[in-house]
């Protein structure tokens, strides 16, 4: 897991770079993740609070729906009301 030092102390770690998950766009680097709320269970079957879609998105495919909030094209197109 690559880690980068940040000014003022501390580190930001990630699992590396990701490619955009939109079909036909695998060559672009993902800069964002879909923030659409979803129901997701952990390994014990408990609902995870605050879970989001997390589809990797390049800047061209991220649909901004608010400050620091982006949806993937399917969630933005559907016009669904978040649960």
PDB file of C-alpha atoms in Angstrom:
ATOM      1  CA  UNK A   1       0.000   0.000   0.000  1.00  0.00           C
ATOM      2  CA  UNK A   2       1.738   3.227  -1.125  1.00  0.00           C
ATOM      3  CA  UNK A   3       1.863   6.017   1.446  1.00  0.00           C
ATOM      4  CA  UNK A   4       2.589   9.695   0.857  1.00  0.00           C
ATOM      5  CA  UNK A   5       3.727  12.097   3.582  1.00  0.00           C
ATOM      6  CA  UNK A   6       1.543  15.194   3.971  1.00  0.00           C
ATOM      7  CA  UNK A   7       2.658  18.668   5.101  1.00  0.00           C
ATOM      8  CA  UNK A   8       2.369  19.157   8.837  1.00  0.00           C
ATOM      9  CA  UNK A   9       2.966  15.481   9.586  1.00  0.00           C
ATOM     10  CA  UNK A  10       1.160  12.246   8.907  1.00  0.00           C
ATOM     11  CA  UNK A  11       0.628  10.103   5.853  1.00  0.00           C
ATOM     12  CA  UNK A  12      -2.058   9.401   3.281  1.00  0.00           C
ATOM     13  CA  UNK A  13      -2.123   5.767   2.203  1.00  0.00           C
ATOM     14  CA  UNK A  14      -3.978   4.171  -0.698  1.00  0.00           C
ATOM     15  CA  UNK A  15      -4.213   0.880  -2.487  1.00  0.00           C
ATOM     16  CA  UNK A  16      -2.669   2.380  -5.583  1.00  0.00           C
ATOM     17  CA  UNK A  17      -4.156   3.958  -8.651  1.00  0.00           C
ATOM     18  CA  UNK A  18      -7.486   2.918 -10.142  1.00  0.00           C
ATOM     19  CA  UNK A  19      -8.910   3.117 -13.630  1.00  0.00           C
ATOM     20  CA  UNK A  20     -12.327   4.551 -14.438  1.00  0.00           C
ATOM     21  CA  UNK A  21     -15.018   1.859 -14.103  1.00  0.00           C
ATOM     22  CA  UNK A  22     -17.227   3.255 -16.904  1.00  0.00           C
ATOM     23  CA  UNK A  23     -17.259   0.780 -19.818  1.00  0.00           C
ATOM     24  CA  UNK A  24     -14.924   1.872 -22.608  1.00  0.00           C
ATOM     25  CA  UNK A  25     -12.974   4.225 -20.339  1.00  0.00           C
ATOM     26  CA  UNK A  26     -10.510   1.847 -18.675  1.00  0.00           C
ATOM     27  CA  UNK A  27      -7.567   3.878 -19.972  1.00  0.00           C
ATOM     28  CA  UNK A  28      -8.384   6.966 -17.859  1.00  0.00           C
ATOM     29  CA  UNK A  29      -7.211   7.251 -14.278  1.00  0.00           C
ATOM     30  CA  UNK A  30      -9.948   7.518 -11.667  1.00  0.00           C
ATOM     31  CA  UNK A  31      -9.893  10.756  -9.714  1.00  0.00           C
ATOM     32  CA  UNK A  32     -13.140  10.241  -7.781  1.00  0.00           C
ATOM     33  CA  UNK A  33     -15.463   7.599  -6.327  1.00  0.00           C
ATOM     34  CA  UNK A  34     -19.264   7.498  -6.594  1.00  0.00           C
ATOM     35  CA  UNK A  35     -20.828   8.897  -3.411  1.00  0.00           C
ATOM     36  CA  UNK A  36     -24.316   7.447  -3.982  1.00  0.00           C
ATOM     37  CA  UNK A  37     -25.546   5.870  -0.710  1.00  0.00           C
ATOM     38  CA  UNK A  38     -26.156   2.121  -0.869  1.00  0.00           C
ATOM     39  CA  UNK A  39     -27.054  -0.595   1.601  1.00  0.00           C
ATOM     40  CA  UNK A  40     -24.115  -2.929   2.065  1.00  0.00           C
ATOM     41  CA  UNK A  41     -23.540  -5.721   4.580  1.00  0.00           C
ATOM     42  CA  UNK A  42     -20.241  -6.609   6.206  1.00  0.00           C
ATOM     43  CA  UNK A  43     -18.934 -10.169   6.569  1.00  0.00           C
ATOM     44  CA  UNK A  44     -21.148 -10.702   9.620  1.00  0.00           C
ATOM     45  CA  UNK A  45     -24.283  -9.632   7.725  1.00  0.00           C
ATOM     46  CA  UNK A  46     -24.610  -6.280   9.538  1.00  0.00           C
ATOM     47  CA  UNK A  47     -25.607  -3.229   7.498  1.00  0.00           C
ATOM     48  CA  UNK A  48     -22.674  -0.855   7.063  1.00  0.00           C
ATOM     49  CA  UNK A  49     -23.643   2.711   7.966  1.00  0.00           C
ATOM     50  CA  UNK A  50     -22.626   5.327   5.419  1.00  0.00           C
ATOM     51  CA  UNK A  51     -21.748   2.856   2.652  1.00  0.00           C
ATOM     52  CA  UNK A  52     -21.482   4.333  -0.849  1.00  0.00           C
ATOM     53  CA  UNK A  53     -21.343   2.908  -4.380  1.00  0.00           C
ATOM     54  CA  UNK A  54     -17.592   3.686  -4.649  1.00  0.00           C
ATOM     55  CA  UNK A  55     -17.393   3.103  -8.417  1.00  0.00           C
ATOM     56  CA  UNK A  56     -14.067   4.532  -9.640  1.00  0.00           C
ATOM     57  CA  UNK A  57     -14.634   7.553 -11.909  1.00  0.00           C
ATOM     58  CA  UNK A  58     -12.439   9.734 -14.078  1.00  0.00           C
ATOM     59  CA  UNK A  59     -13.131  13.473 -14.049  1.00  0.00           C
ATOM     60  CA  UNK A  60     -14.995  13.218 -17.385  1.00  0.00           C
ATOM     61  CA  UNK A  61     -17.524  10.669 -16.068  1.00  0.00           C
ATOM     62  CA  UNK A  62     -18.062  11.949 -12.509  1.00  0.00           C
ATOM     63  CA  UNK A  63     -21.403  13.783 -12.277  1.00  0.00           C
ATOM     64  CA  UNK A  64     -21.265  16.491  -9.619  1.00  0.00           C
ATOM     65  CA  UNK A  65     -24.451  16.583  -7.528  1.00  0.00           C
ATOM     66  CA  UNK A  66     -23.241  18.868  -4.743  1.00  0.00           C
ATOM     67  CA  UNK A  67     -20.162  20.153  -2.994  1.00  0.00           C
ATOM     68  CA  UNK A  68     -17.604  17.331  -2.927  1.00  0.00           C
ATOM     69  CA  UNK A  69     -20.306  14.842  -3.991  1.00  0.00           C
ATOM     70  CA  UNK A  70     -20.191  12.944  -7.272  1.00  0.00           C
ATOM     71  CA  UNK A  71     -22.296  10.120  -8.739  1.00  0.00           C
ATOM     72  CA  UNK A  72     -21.463   7.546 -11.380  1.00  0.00           C
ATOM     73  CA  UNK A  73     -23.421   7.912 -14.645  1.00  0.00           C
ATOM     74  CA  UNK A  74     -25.990   5.153 -13.830  1.00  0.00           C
ATOM     75  CA  UNK A  75     -26.908   6.702 -10.463  1.00  0.00           C
ATOM     76  CA  UNK A  76     -26.975  10.235 -11.901  1.00  0.00           C
ATOM     77  CA  UNK A  77     -29.076   9.151 -14.930  1.00  0.00           C
ATOM     78  CA  UNK A  78     -31.581   7.279 -12.836  1.00  0.00           C
ATOM     79  CA  UNK A  79     -32.331  10.428 -10.856  1.00  0.00           C
ATOM     80  CA  UNK A  80     -32.877   8.179  -7.884  1.00  0.00           C
ATOM     81  CA  UNK A  81     -33.453   9.690  -4.491  1.00  0.00           C
ATOM     82  CA  UNK A  82     -30.704   8.442  -2.150  1.00  0.00           C
ATOM     83  CA  UNK A  83     -31.899   5.952   0.446  1.00  0.00           C
TER      84      UNK A  83
END
